[in-house]
Coordinates of C-alpha atoms and ligand atoms in Angstrom, one line a residue:
M7 CA 73.2 -50.7 -70.8
N8 CA 69.9 -49.7 -69.3
N9 CA 69.2 -46.1 -68.2
Y10 CA 65.6 -46.0 -67.1
C11 CA 66.0 -47.9 -63.9
V12 CA 68.7 -48.8 -61.3
S13 CA 68.8 -52.4 -62.1
R14 CA 67.0 -54.8 -64.4
F15 CA 68.2 -57.8 -62.5
N16 CA 66.8 -57.0 -59.1
C17 CA 64.3 -54.5 -57.8
V18 CA 66.0 -51.4 -56.5
K19 CA 63.6 -48.4 -56.1
T20 CA 64.6 -45.3 -58.3
P21 CA 64.7 -42.4 -55.7
V22 CA 62.2 -39.7 -56.5
R23 CA 61.2 -36.2 -55.0
A24 CA 58.2 -37.2 -52.8
V25 CA 54.8 -35.5 -53.5
K26 CA 52.4 -34.6 -50.7
V27 CA 48.8 -35.3 -51.3
G28 CA 46.9 -34.3 -48.1
D29 CA 48.4 -36.4 -45.5
V30 CA 49.7 -39.0 -47.9
E31 CA 53.3 -39.0 -49.2
I32 CA 53.9 -40.4 -52.8
G33 CA 57.5 -41.3 -53.5
G34 CA 58.4 -41.9 -49.9
G35 CA 58.8 -45.7 -50.0
E36 CA 55.3 -47.1 -49.6
I37 CA 53.5 -48.0 -53.0
V38 CA 50.3 -46.1 -52.5
V39 CA 47.2 -47.8 -53.8
Q40 CA 44.5 -45.7 -55.3
S41 CA 41.3 -45.9 -57.3
M42 CA 38.4 -44.0 -58.8
T43 CA 34.6 -43.8 -57.9
N44 CA 32.1 -44.5 -60.8
T45 CA 29.3 -42.8 -59.1
K46 CA 27.7 -39.6 -60.7
T47 CA 29.8 -36.9 -58.8
C48 CA 26.7 -34.8 -58.4
D49 CA 25.1 -37.5 -56.4
V50 CA 26.9 -36.6 -53.2
E51 CA 25.5 -39.1 -51.0
A52 CA 26.3 -42.0 -53.4
S53 CA 29.9 -40.5 -54.1
V54 CA 30.5 -40.3 -50.3
R55 CA 29.2 -44.0 -49.6
Q56 CA 31.8 -45.2 -52.4
C57 CA 34.5 -43.1 -51.2
I58 CA 34.0 -44.6 -47.7
Q59 CA 34.0 -48.2 -49.2
L60 CA 37.1 -47.7 -51.0
A61 CA 38.9 -46.2 -48.0
E62 CA 37.8 -49.0 -45.8
A63 CA 39.1 -51.5 -48.4
G64 CA 42.5 -49.9 -48.2
C65 CA 42.4 -47.4 -50.8
R66 CA 44.7 -44.5 -49.8
I67 CA 43.8 -42.0 -52.5
V68 CA 40.1 -41.6 -54.1
R69 CA 39.6 -40.0 -57.5
L70 CA 36.2 -38.5 -58.6
T71 CA 35.5 -37.2 -62.2
A72 CA 34.7 -33.5 -62.5
Q73 CA 33.1 -33.4 -65.8
N74 CA 31.5 -29.9 -65.4
L75 CA 31.3 -26.9 -63.0
E76 CA 28.3 -28.5 -61.1
A77 CA 30.3 -31.8 -60.5
A78 CA 33.4 -29.7 -59.4
R79 CA 31.2 -27.8 -56.9
A80 CA 29.7 -31.1 -55.5
L81 CA 33.3 -32.1 -54.7
G82 CA 33.1 -29.4 -51.9
D83 CA 30.1 -31.3 -50.3
I84 CA 31.6 -34.6 -50.8
S85 CA 34.8 -33.7 -49.0
K86 CA 32.9 -32.0 -46.1
K87 CA 30.9 -35.2 -45.7
F88 CA 33.7 -37.7 -46.2
R89 CA 35.9 -35.8 -43.6
A90 CA 32.7 -35.6 -41.2
A91 CA 32.6 -39.3 -41.4
G92 CA 36.2 -39.5 -40.0
F93 CA 38.1 -40.1 -43.3
S94 CA 41.2 -38.2 -44.1
T95 CA 41.9 -40.1 -47.3
P96 CA 42.9 -37.5 -49.9
L97 CA 40.5 -36.7 -52.8
V98 CA 41.5 -36.2 -56.5
A99 CA 39.4 -34.4 -59.2
D100 CA 39.8 -35.8 -62.7
I101 CA 39.8 -33.2 -65.3
H102 CA 39.3 -33.4 -69.1
F103 CA 38.5 -30.6 -71.5
L104 CA 37.3 -27.8 -69.1
P105 CA 40.2 -25.9 -67.3
E106 CA 37.5 -23.9 -65.3
T107 CA 36.3 -27.1 -63.7
A108 CA 39.9 -27.6 -62.4
M109 CA 40.0 -24.0 -61.0
E110 CA 36.7 -24.9 -59.0
A111 CA 37.8 -28.5 -58.0
V112 CA 41.2 -27.3 -56.5
E113 CA 39.2 -25.4 -53.9
H114 CA 37.9 -28.7 -52.5
V115 CA 40.4 -31.6 -53.2
E116 CA 43.9 -32.5 -52.4
K117 CA 45.0 -33.2 -56.0
I118 CA 44.0 -32.4 -59.5
R119 CA 44.6 -34.8 -62.6
I120 CA 44.8 -33.1 -65.9
N121 CA 45.2 -34.8 -69.2
P122 CA 47.7 -32.7 -71.4
G123 CA 46.0 -34.2 -74.6
N124 CA 42.8 -32.3 -73.7
F125 CA 43.4 -29.5 -71.3
T126 CA 43.2 -27.0 -73.9
D127 CA 44.4 -28.5 -77.1
R128 CA 42.3 -30.0 -79.9
Q129 CA 42.0 -33.6 -80.0
R130 CA 43.2 -35.6 -83.3
T131 CA 41.7 -33.9 -86.3
D132 CA 41.8 -34.7 -90.1
K133 CA 43.4 -31.5 -90.9
P134 CA 46.0 -32.2 -93.5
G135 CA 49.6 -31.0 -93.0
G136 CA 51.4 -30.7 -89.6
Y137 CA 52.0 -27.7 -87.4
S138 CA 54.7 -25.1 -88.2
D139 CA 57.1 -24.3 -85.3
S140 CA 55.1 -20.9 -84.8
E141 CA 51.8 -22.7 -84.7
Y142 CA 53.1 -25.4 -82.3
A143 CA 54.4 -22.6 -80.0
A144 CA 51.2 -20.7 -80.0
G145 CA 49.4 -24.0 -79.0
L146 CA 51.7 -24.4 -76.1
E147 CA 51.3 -20.8 -75.0
R148 CA 47.5 -21.3 -75.1
A149 CA 47.9 -24.3 -72.7
R150 CA 50.2 -22.1 -70.5
E151 CA 47.6 -19.3 -70.3
K152 CA 45.1 -21.8 -68.9
F153 CA 47.4 -24.1 -66.9
A154 CA 49.5 -21.6 -65.1
P155 CA 46.7 -20.1 -62.9
L156 CA 45.8 -23.7 -61.7
V157 CA 49.4 -24.4 -61.2
R158 CA 49.6 -21.0 -58.9
R159 CA 46.6 -22.0 -57.0
C160 CA 47.8 -25.5 -56.3
K161 CA 50.9 -23.8 -55.0
E162 CA 48.9 -21.5 -52.8
L163 CA 46.8 -24.3 -51.2
G164 CA 49.5 -27.0 -51.0
R165 CA 47.7 -29.3 -53.6
A166 CA 49.3 -31.7 -55.9
I167 CA 48.9 -32.3 -59.6
R168 CA 49.1 -35.5 -61.6
I169 CA 50.1 -34.9 -65.3
G170 CA 48.6 -37.9 -66.8
T171 CA 48.8 -38.5 -70.6
N172 CA 47.0 -41.5 -72.2
H173 CA 48.0 -43.3 -75.4
G174 CA 44.8 -42.5 -77.6
S175 CA 44.0 -39.1 -76.2
L176 CA 47.1 -37.1 -77.2
S177 CA 46.4 -33.7 -78.8
D178 CA 46.4 -33.2 -82.4
R179 CA 49.5 -30.9 -81.9
I180 CA 51.5 -33.7 -80.3
I181 CA 50.3 -36.4 -82.6
R182 CA 51.4 -34.6 -85.7
R183 CA 54.9 -33.9 -84.3
Y184 CA 55.6 -37.2 -82.5
G185 CA 52.8 -39.6 -83.6
D186 CA 50.5 -41.5 -81.2
T187 CA 53.5 -43.0 -79.7
P188 CA 55.3 -43.3 -76.2
E189 CA 57.6 -40.5 -77.3
G190 CA 54.5 -38.2 -77.8
M191 CA 53.0 -39.2 -74.4
V192 CA 56.4 -38.3 -72.9
A193 CA 56.8 -35.1 -74.6
A194 CA 53.1 -34.0 -73.8
A195 CA 53.7 -34.7 -70.1
F196 CA 56.9 -33.0 -69.9
E197 CA 55.7 -29.7 -71.5
F198 CA 53.2 -29.3 -68.7
A199 CA 55.8 -30.3 -66.1
K200 CA 58.1 -27.5 -67.5
M201 CA 55.2 -25.1 -67.0
C202 CA 54.9 -26.3 -63.4
L203 CA 58.7 -25.6 -63.0
D204 CA 58.4 -22.2 -64.5
E205 CA 56.0 -21.3 -61.7
G206 CA 58.3 -22.8 -59.1
F207 CA 55.9 -25.7 -58.3
R208 CA 57.2 -29.2 -57.9
N209 CA 54.5 -31.1 -56.1
F210 CA 53.4 -33.1 -59.2
L211 CA 53.8 -36.5 -60.5
F212 CA 53.1 -38.3 -63.9
S213 CA 51.3 -41.2 -65.4
F214 CA 51.7 -42.5 -69.0
K215 CA 48.8 -45.2 -69.4
S216 CA 47.7 -47.4 -72.2
S217 CA 45.5 -50.4 -72.5
N218 CA 48.3 -51.8 -74.6
T219 CA 50.9 -53.3 -72.0
R220 CA 53.8 -53.1 -74.4
V221 CA 53.1 -49.2 -75.1
M222 CA 52.5 -48.3 -71.5
T223 CA 55.7 -50.1 -70.4
Q224 CA 57.9 -48.2 -73.1
A225 CA 56.3 -44.9 -72.2
Y226 CA 57.0 -45.2 -68.4
R227 CA 60.5 -46.6 -69.3
L228 CA 61.2 -43.6 -71.7
A229 CA 59.9 -41.1 -69.2
A230 CA 62.1 -42.4 -66.5
S231 CA 65.1 -42.4 -68.7
K232 CA 64.7 -38.7 -69.6
M233 CA 63.2 -37.2 -66.5
A234 CA 66.3 -36.3 -64.6
A235 CA 68.1 -34.8 -67.6
E236 CA 65.0 -32.9 -68.8
L237 CA 63.3 -31.8 -65.6
G238 CA 66.3 -31.6 -63.1
G239 CA 65.1 -34.6 -61.1
N240 CA 62.9 -37.6 -60.7
Y241 CA 59.4 -37.2 -60.0
P242 CA 56.9 -39.9 -58.8
L243 CA 55.2 -42.1 -61.3
H244 CA 51.4 -43.2 -60.9
L245 CA 51.2 -46.7 -62.8
G246 CA 48.3 -48.0 -64.6
V247 CA 46.9 -50.0 -67.4
T248 CA 43.8 -48.2 -68.9
E249 CA 40.7 -50.0 -70.1
A250 CA 42.0 -53.3 -69.0
G251 CA 38.5 -54.7 -68.8
F252 CA 36.9 -57.2 -66.6
G253 CA 37.8 -60.5 -64.8
I254 CA 40.8 -62.6 -65.1
D255 CA 42.1 -60.9 -68.4
A256 CA 42.0 -57.5 -66.8
R257 CA 44.0 -58.8 -63.6
I258 CA 46.4 -60.3 -65.9
K259 CA 47.0 -57.2 -68.0
S260 CA 47.1 -54.9 -65.0
S261 CA 49.7 -57.2 -63.1
M262 CA 52.0 -57.4 -66.2
G263 CA 51.9 -53.8 -66.8
I264 CA 52.0 -52.4 -63.3
G265 CA 54.0 -55.3 -61.8
G266 CA 56.7 -55.4 -64.6
L267 CA 57.5 -51.7 -63.8
L268 CA 57.4 -52.1 -60.1
F269 CA 60.0 -55.0 -60.4
D270 CA 62.2 -52.6 -62.3
G271 CA 62.0 -50.2 -59.3
L272 CA 59.7 -47.8 -61.0
G273 CA 56.3 -46.6 -59.5
D274 CA 55.1 -44.9 -56.4
T275 CA 51.4 -45.0 -56.7
I276 CA 49.3 -47.5 -58.6
R277 CA 45.6 -47.9 -59.7
V278 CA 44.2 -51.2 -61.2
S279 CA 41.5 -50.3 -63.6
L280 CA 38.8 -52.8 -63.7
T281 CA 35.2 -52.7 -65.3
E282 CA 33.8 -53.9 -62.0
D283 CA 32.9 -52.4 -58.7
P284 CA 36.0 -50.1 -57.8
V285 CA 36.2 -51.8 -54.5
E286 CA 37.3 -55.0 -56.4
E287 CA 40.4 -53.2 -57.7
I288 CA 41.9 -52.6 -54.2
P289 CA 42.8 -56.3 -53.3
V290 CA 44.5 -56.7 -56.7
A291 CA 46.5 -53.4 -56.3
I292 CA 47.5 -54.1 -52.6
S293 CA 48.7 -57.7 -53.7
L294 CA 50.9 -56.1 -56.5
A295 CA 52.2 -53.4 -54.1
R296 CA 53.2 -55.8 -51.3
L297 CA 54.9 -58.2 -53.7
A298 CA 56.9 -55.5 -55.2
E299 CA 58.0 -54.3 -51.6
K300 CA 58.8 -57.8 -50.7
V301 CA 61.3 -58.0 -53.7
R302 CA 62.9 -54.9 -53.2
A303 CA 66.7 -54.8 -52.5
Q304 CA 68.9 -52.1 -51.4
K305 CA 71.6 -52.4 -53.9
P306 CA 71.8 -53.7 -57.6
A307 CA 72.7 -57.4 -58.4
A308 CA 75.5 -58.0 -60.9
Q309 CA 74.7 -56.4 -64.2
K310 CA 75.3 -57.7 -67.8
P311 CA 74.6 -56.0 -71.1
E312 CA 71.4 -57.4 -72.6
G313 CA 71.5 -55.9 -76.3
I314 CA 68.0 -55.0 -75.9
D315 CA 66.2 -51.7 -77.2
F316 CA 64.1 -51.0 -73.9
Y317 CA 61.8 -48.5 -75.8
S318 CA 60.6 -50.7 -78.7
Y319 CA 59.7 -54.3 -79.2
S320 CA 61.8 -56.9 -80.8
R321 CA 61.9 -60.5 -80.5
R322 CA 65.2 -62.3 -79.2
E323 CA 66.7 -64.0 -82.0
C324 CA 67.0 -67.7 -81.7
R325 CA 66.7 -70.8 -83.8
T326 CA 63.2 -72.2 -84.6
V327 CA 62.9 -75.9 -83.5
D328 CA 60.5 -77.7 -85.8
L329 CA 58.6 -80.6 -84.0
G330 CA 56.3 -81.9 -86.7
G331 CA 53.7 -79.3 -86.8
L332 CA 54.7 -77.6 -83.6
R333 CA 57.4 -74.9 -84.2
I334 CA 59.1 -73.3 -81.3
G335 CA 61.4 -70.4 -81.5
A336 CA 61.6 -66.8 -82.9
K337 CA 59.7 -67.5 -86.2
A338 CA 56.6 -68.8 -84.5
V339 CA 54.0 -67.4 -81.8
P340 CA 55.1 -68.4 -78.3
A341 CA 53.8 -72.1 -77.5
A342 CA 51.7 -72.8 -74.4
A343 CA 52.6 -75.9 -72.3
S344 CA 50.6 -77.5 -69.5
F345 CA 51.6 -79.9 -66.8
G346 CA 48.9 -82.5 -67.0
A347 CA 46.2 -82.9 -69.5
S348 CA 44.7 -79.9 -71.2
G349 CA 42.8 -79.4 -74.4
C350 CA 44.2 -75.9 -75.2
A351 CA 47.9 -76.3 -74.6
D352 CA 50.2 -77.0 -77.4
F353 CA 51.9 -79.9 -75.5
C354 CA 51.2 -81.5 -72.2
V355 CA 53.9 -82.8 -69.9
E356 CA 53.3 -85.8 -67.9
N357 CA 56.0 -87.4 -65.9
G358 CA 58.6 -85.2 -67.3
E359 CA 57.8 -85.9 -71.0
A360 CA 55.3 -84.5 -73.6
S361 CA 54.1 -86.6 -76.5
L362 CA 53.8 -84.3 -79.5
K363 CA 50.9 -84.2 -81.8
G364 CA 53.0 -84.7 -84.8
G365 CA 54.8 -87.7 -83.1
G366 CA 57.9 -87.7 -81.0
K367 CA 58.6 -86.5 -77.5
I368 CA 59.8 -83.6 -75.5
E369 CA 61.8 -84.6 -72.5
I370 CA 62.5 -82.4 -69.5
R371 CA 65.9 -83.1 -68.0
K372 CA 68.5 -81.3 -65.6
Y373 CA 72.0 -80.7 -66.7
G374 CA 75.2 -79.4 -65.0
A375 CA 78.1 -77.6 -66.6
G376 CA 79.9 -81.0 -67.1
D377 CA 76.9 -82.8 -68.7
S378 CA 77.7 -82.1 -72.5
E379 CA 77.9 -85.8 -73.6
K380 CA 75.0 -86.7 -71.6
L381 CA 72.9 -83.8 -73.2
L382 CA 74.0 -84.8 -76.8
A383 CA 73.1 -88.4 -76.2
D384 CA 69.5 -87.4 -74.9
A385 CA 69.0 -85.0 -77.6
A386 CA 69.7 -87.8 -80.2
K387 CA 67.0 -89.9 -78.9
V388 CA 64.0 -87.6 -78.8
A389 CA 62.3 -84.8 -80.9
A390 CA 63.5 -82.2 -78.4
V391 CA 65.1 -81.9 -74.9
A392 CA 63.8 -79.3 -72.6
A393 CA 66.8 -78.6 -70.6
Q394 CA 66.9 -77.2 -66.9
V395 CA 70.4 -75.4 -66.7
R396 CA 71.5 -72.9 -64.1
T397 CA 72.7 -69.7 -65.6
E398 CA 76.3 -70.2 -64.4
D399 CA 76.3 -73.6 -66.0
L400 CA 75.6 -72.4 -69.6
A401 CA 79.4 -71.7 -70.5
G402 CA 80.1 -75.4 -69.8
L403 CA 77.3 -76.5 -72.1
A404 CA 77.6 -73.9 -74.9
V405 CA 79.3 -76.2 -77.6
A406 CA 76.8 -79.0 -76.8
L407 CA 73.8 -76.7 -76.9
E408 CA 74.7 -75.5 -80.4
R409 CA 75.5 -78.8 -81.8
A410 CA 72.2 -80.4 -80.6
G411 CA 70.1 -78.1 -82.2
N412 CA 66.9 -79.3 -80.7
V413 CA 67.2 -78.0 -77.2
V414 CA 64.8 -75.8 -75.6
L415 CA 66.1 -74.0 -72.5
I416 CA 64.0 -73.7 -69.3
A417 CA 64.8 -70.3 -67.7
P418 CA 66.0 -71.3 -64.0
P419 CA 64.6 -70.0 -60.6
P420 CA 66.2 -66.9 -59.2
T421 CA 69.8 -66.9 -57.6
G422 CA 72.4 -64.3 -56.7
G423 CA 70.0 -61.7 -55.2
R424 CA 68.0 -61.4 -58.6
H425 CA 64.3 -61.8 -58.8
S426 CA 62.6 -64.2 -61.2
V427 CA 62.5 -61.8 -64.1
G428 CA 66.1 -60.7 -63.5
E429 CA 67.3 -64.2 -63.3
A430 CA 65.6 -64.8 -66.8
R431 CA 67.1 -61.6 -68.2
M432 CA 70.5 -62.8 -66.9
F433 CA 69.9 -66.1 -68.4
A434 CA 69.1 -64.5 -71.8
A435 CA 72.0 -62.1 -71.6
T436 CA 74.4 -65.0 -70.9
L437 CA 73.1 -67.0 -73.9
R438 CA 73.7 -63.9 -76.1
E439 CA 77.2 -63.4 -74.7
L440 CA 77.9 -67.1 -75.4
G441 CA 76.4 -67.2 -78.8
I442 CA 73.8 -69.8 -77.8
G443 CA 70.7 -69.6 -80.2
A444 CA 68.3 -71.9 -78.2
P445 CA 64.7 -71.0 -77.6
I446 CA 63.7 -70.2 -74.1
W447 CA 60.9 -71.7 -72.1
L448 CA 59.4 -69.4 -69.3
K449 CA 58.1 -72.0 -67.0
F450 CA 56.4 -70.3 -64.0
D451 CA 55.8 -72.3 -60.9
K452 CA 56.2 -71.7 -57.0
S453 CA 59.9 -72.3 -57.2
L454 CA 60.1 -68.7 -58.9
S455 CA 57.6 -67.0 -56.7
A456 CA 58.5 -64.5 -54.1
A457 CA 55.2 -65.2 -52.3
P458 CA 54.4 -68.8 -52.9
D459 CA 51.7 -69.1 -50.3
A460 CA 49.9 -66.0 -51.3
G461 CA 47.0 -67.8 -53.1
E462 CA 46.1 -68.5 -56.6
M463 CA 45.0 -64.9 -57.8
A464 CA 48.4 -63.5 -56.3
L465 CA 50.2 -66.3 -58.1
L466 CA 48.5 -65.6 -61.2
G467 CA 49.5 -61.9 -60.9
E468 CA 53.1 -62.9 -60.4
A469 CA 53.0 -65.3 -63.3
S470 CA 51.7 -62.6 -65.4
I471 CA 54.6 -60.3 -64.4
Y472 CA 57.1 -63.0 -65.1
I473 CA 56.0 -64.0 -68.6
G474 CA 54.7 -60.6 -69.4
S475 CA 57.8 -58.6 -68.6
L476 CA 60.0 -61.0 -70.3
M477 CA 57.7 -61.1 -73.5
A478 CA 57.8 -57.3 -73.5
D479 CA 61.5 -57.5 -74.0
G480 CA 61.1 -60.2 -76.7
I481 CA 62.4 -63.0 -74.4
G482 CA 60.5 -66.3 -74.3
D483 CA 59.4 -68.9 -76.9
V484 CA 57.4 -71.3 -74.8
A485 CA 55.4 -70.4 -71.6
S486 CA 53.6 -72.3 -69.0
A487 CA 52.1 -71.4 -65.5
E488 CA 51.6 -73.9 -62.9
I489 CA 49.3 -71.9 -60.5
S490 CA 46.1 -73.6 -59.6
G491 CA 46.7 -77.5 -59.7
D492 CA 44.3 -77.7 -62.7
P493 CA 46.2 -78.2 -65.9
Q494 CA 43.3 -77.0 -68.0
K495 CA 42.8 -73.9 -66.0
D496 CA 46.5 -73.2 -65.9
A497 CA 46.8 -73.6 -69.7
E498 CA 43.9 -71.1 -70.1
Y499 CA 45.7 -68.7 -67.7
C500 CA 48.8 -69.1 -69.8
L501 CA 47.1 -68.4 -73.1
A502 CA 45.6 -65.2 -71.4
I503 CA 48.9 -64.0 -70.3
L504 CA 50.4 -64.4 -73.7
Q505 CA 47.5 -62.4 -75.2
G506 CA 47.9 -59.7 -72.5
A507 CA 51.6 -59.6 -73.5
R508 CA 50.3 -59.1 -77.1
T509 CA 52.4 -62.2 -78.3
R510 CA 49.6 -64.6 -79.2
R511 CA 45.8 -64.2 -79.6
S512 CA 43.5 -67.0 -78.7
K513 CA 40.2 -65.1 -78.0
A514 CA 38.6 -61.5 -78.7
E515 CA 40.4 -58.8 -77.1
Y516 CA 38.6 -56.1 -75.3
I517 CA 39.4 -52.5 -74.3
A518 CA 36.9 -51.5 -71.7
C519 CA 36.8 -48.4 -69.6
P520 CA 36.6 -48.8 -65.8
S521 CA 33.5 -46.4 -65.9
C522 CA 33.3 -43.3 -63.8
G523 CA 30.8 -40.4 -63.0
R524 CA 30.5 -39.8 -67.0
T525 CA 29.4 -43.3 -67.8
L526 CA 26.0 -43.2 -69.6
Y527 CA 24.8 -46.9 -69.2
D528 CA 25.2 -50.1 -67.2
I529 CA 28.7 -50.9 -68.4
Q530 CA 29.4 -53.9 -66.3
D531 CA 26.2 -55.7 -67.5
A532 CA 26.8 -54.5 -71.2
F533 CA 30.5 -55.9 -71.0
A534 CA 29.6 -59.3 -69.7
K535 CA 26.9 -59.8 -72.5
I536 CA 29.2 -58.5 -75.3
Q537 CA 31.9 -60.9 -74.0
A538 CA 29.6 -63.8 -74.1
A539 CA 28.4 -63.1 -77.4
T540 CA 31.8 -62.4 -79.1
R541 CA 34.5 -64.1 -77.0
H542 CA 35.2 -66.6 -79.6
L543 CA 36.2 -63.9 -82.4
K544 CA 39.9 -64.4 -82.1
D545 CA 40.9 -61.8 -84.5
V546 CA 38.5 -58.8 -83.3
T547 CA 39.3 -56.2 -80.9
I548 CA 36.2 -54.4 -79.3
G549 CA 36.2 -51.2 -77.3
V550 CA 33.5 -50.9 -74.6
M551 CA 33.6 -47.3 -73.3
G552 CA 31.2 -45.3 -70.9
C553 CA 31.0 -42.0 -72.7
I554 CA 31.7 -40.2 -76.1
V555 CA 33.9 -37.7 -74.3
N556 CA 36.9 -39.9 -73.8
G557 CA 35.7 -43.2 -75.2
P558 CA 36.3 -43.0 -79.0
G559 CA 39.9 -41.6 -78.3
E560 CA 40.8 -44.1 -75.9
M561 CA 39.6 -47.2 -77.7
A562 CA 43.0 -47.0 -79.3
D563 CA 43.3 -49.7 -82.0
A564 CA 39.8 -51.4 -81.6
D565 CA 38.1 -52.6 -84.6
F566 CA 34.6 -51.9 -83.3
G567 CA 33.5 -49.7 -80.5
Y568 CA 30.4 -49.7 -78.2
V569 CA 30.2 -46.3 -76.6
G570 CA 27.8 -44.5 -74.4
G571 CA 26.4 -41.6 -76.6
A572 CA 23.4 -40.6 -74.3
P573 CA 21.9 -41.9 -71.0
G574 CA 20.9 -45.5 -71.9
K575 CA 21.9 -45.1 -75.5
I576 CA 24.8 -46.5 -77.5
N577 CA 26.8 -45.4 -80.4
L578 CA 28.5 -48.1 -82.5
Y579 CA 31.9 -47.3 -84.1
K580 CA 33.9 -49.2 -86.8
N581 CA 37.6 -48.2 -85.9
K582 CA 37.2 -44.7 -84.8
V583 CA 34.3 -43.7 -87.0
C584 CA 30.7 -43.6 -85.5
V585 CA 28.5 -45.8 -87.8
E586 CA 25.3 -45.9 -85.7
R587 CA 24.0 -43.6 -83.1
N588 CA 21.7 -43.6 -80.0
I589 CA 20.6 -47.2 -80.0
P590 CA 18.5 -48.2 -77.1
Q591 CA 20.8 -50.4 -74.9
E592 CA 18.4 -53.4 -75.0
E593 CA 19.0 -53.7 -78.8
S594 CA 22.7 -52.8 -78.7
I595 CA 24.4 -56.1 -78.5
E596 CA 22.4 -57.5 -81.4
R597 CA 23.2 -54.3 -83.4
L598 CA 26.9 -54.9 -82.6
V599 CA 26.8 -58.5 -83.8
A600 CA 25.1 -57.5 -86.8
L601 CA 27.6 -54.8 -87.5
I602 CA 30.5 -57.3 -87.0
K603 CA 28.8 -59.7 -89.6
K604 CA 28.2 -56.9 -91.9
E605 CA 32.0 -56.1 -91.9
G606 CA 32.7 -59.6 -92.6
R607 CA 34.5 -60.2 -89.2
W608 CA 32.2 -62.7 -87.8
T609 CA 32.5 -66.5 -87.5
D610 CA 30.3 -68.7 -85.5
A611 CA 31.4 -70.1 -82.1
P612 CA 32.7 -73.7 -82.2
S613 CA 30.1 -76.2 -80.9
D614 CA 31.4 -77.9 -77.7
Ligands
SF4_22 S1 35.7 -43.6 -71.1 FE1 34.9 -44.4 -69.3 S2 36.2 -43.9 -67.7 FE2 36.7 -42.5 -69.3 S3 35.7 -40.7 -68.8 FE3 34.2 -41.8 -70.2 S4 33.1 -43.2 -68.8 FE4 34.8 -42.3 -67.5

């Protein structure tokens, strides 16, 4: 059974020890929305202006980078001016590499974020061999020497600390012992948490971010499953998908990563990272927070064993239905369906049926527990039946469903106090219990929504949570999202959700940082141009990062990297190796395209 949350079938918040950040409580019930400035922190006026814009948009906590002592000192002026303008919104200093900047920043702001991967330890090296136990312990002791004074000062001043690990920026010491894995992310964070506890300091929380929604989901789940046993209690979680990028794709990835965990009752504060004006992050985050608060319940719904490993990915086993060129099931990538004509869906449903490209039809029909004969008769007439069956009716149809062999089951709308994701999980668990091996169609429409009138972007977020959460657990063989009323747009949304869930690629993948005070070039403009030039490269992942300090590490598994090397200058990477340095930004997109061509990864875009 699940041991990382109270219920996987409805949303029951895991109780945590609340943390005070200035006058904001994290873990007290409200999901606190936060963001980060992308101004130069030393530009006090611009930073204060952006803090005000964020606070006025509904941001409850604002983070700023403190990349050196000068920036850490500037936080003092920013805080004074921000308070003088009438805002009590707590400020946070983001620290990488330089513990002394944290010691300065803690004097001025309400919270410090440290990254255990680079607070004192070295980043990933090519040094052969691992760390002996004594070398490992010495590394940990070095970290304690630098971290303990910060913890003591936080305790004296009533500050909070976020211990934030990122996939891609774990230390060499952790990677060699645990790999660049969710286990490593959790182990690194817990080492620093134990140092806090040794100092009698408990005003801390965690984050475990990745640009890969599957990795971040596994890391948060793992941390939640171990926290009470290893740390003596549950501490709040700050949820986020890093380097999610720009536009619709970034909103989809953030919604599925953050929203999926919120639906599981995890998460106390959230940040949606977009490579856009940070103010744009706030409505997306507020929409997710309010949706999760809306589906929260007081007690768990009925539970059932699911037979799923929640900490690693494997696809639910089911038969593969071969429909003359279109394969649906565990041995095929998930199919995308649309309701109405669309050029990019695998099949389009009109008037309750879809004509298949290879001939034959799929018909959508409803069946109750006593409809076995009707189901078998229908299945004999068409290539496949897409059956709408309630969870409680599955037992009555079990024999017919197995005998027919060409039935795809549409996951039903929520009942029994469950949310939409919980209902589909219960549906899959019931199929497993009954030994029914039919593929599952995740058909999102307003009947599944907890906020059906919230508008197109909110529905897209909810569809991303629904399809993304289930795909993360290996559930789902067909997907569709009826959101906008435009079948072509909905099919594109559906394919983007499948890509965000890492189950099907239909275009280039981007890992793009949200930018911050360290950013060395106009990243929003560059990202839009890179996307326009490379979007059609279905098998290529490109990292677009603002600085060389964190960028190369956090590009994770990108094939190519476009990274700020100096003000207005770009370094290009192949995987994690820098292959060209200090290219003027005006030439950089052409040079990136040339690099992709040289590496044999380029194809021309199809003509319209
Ligand atoms: S990678 Fe981007 S967000 Fe991260 S520190 Fe560098 S500029 Fe800031």
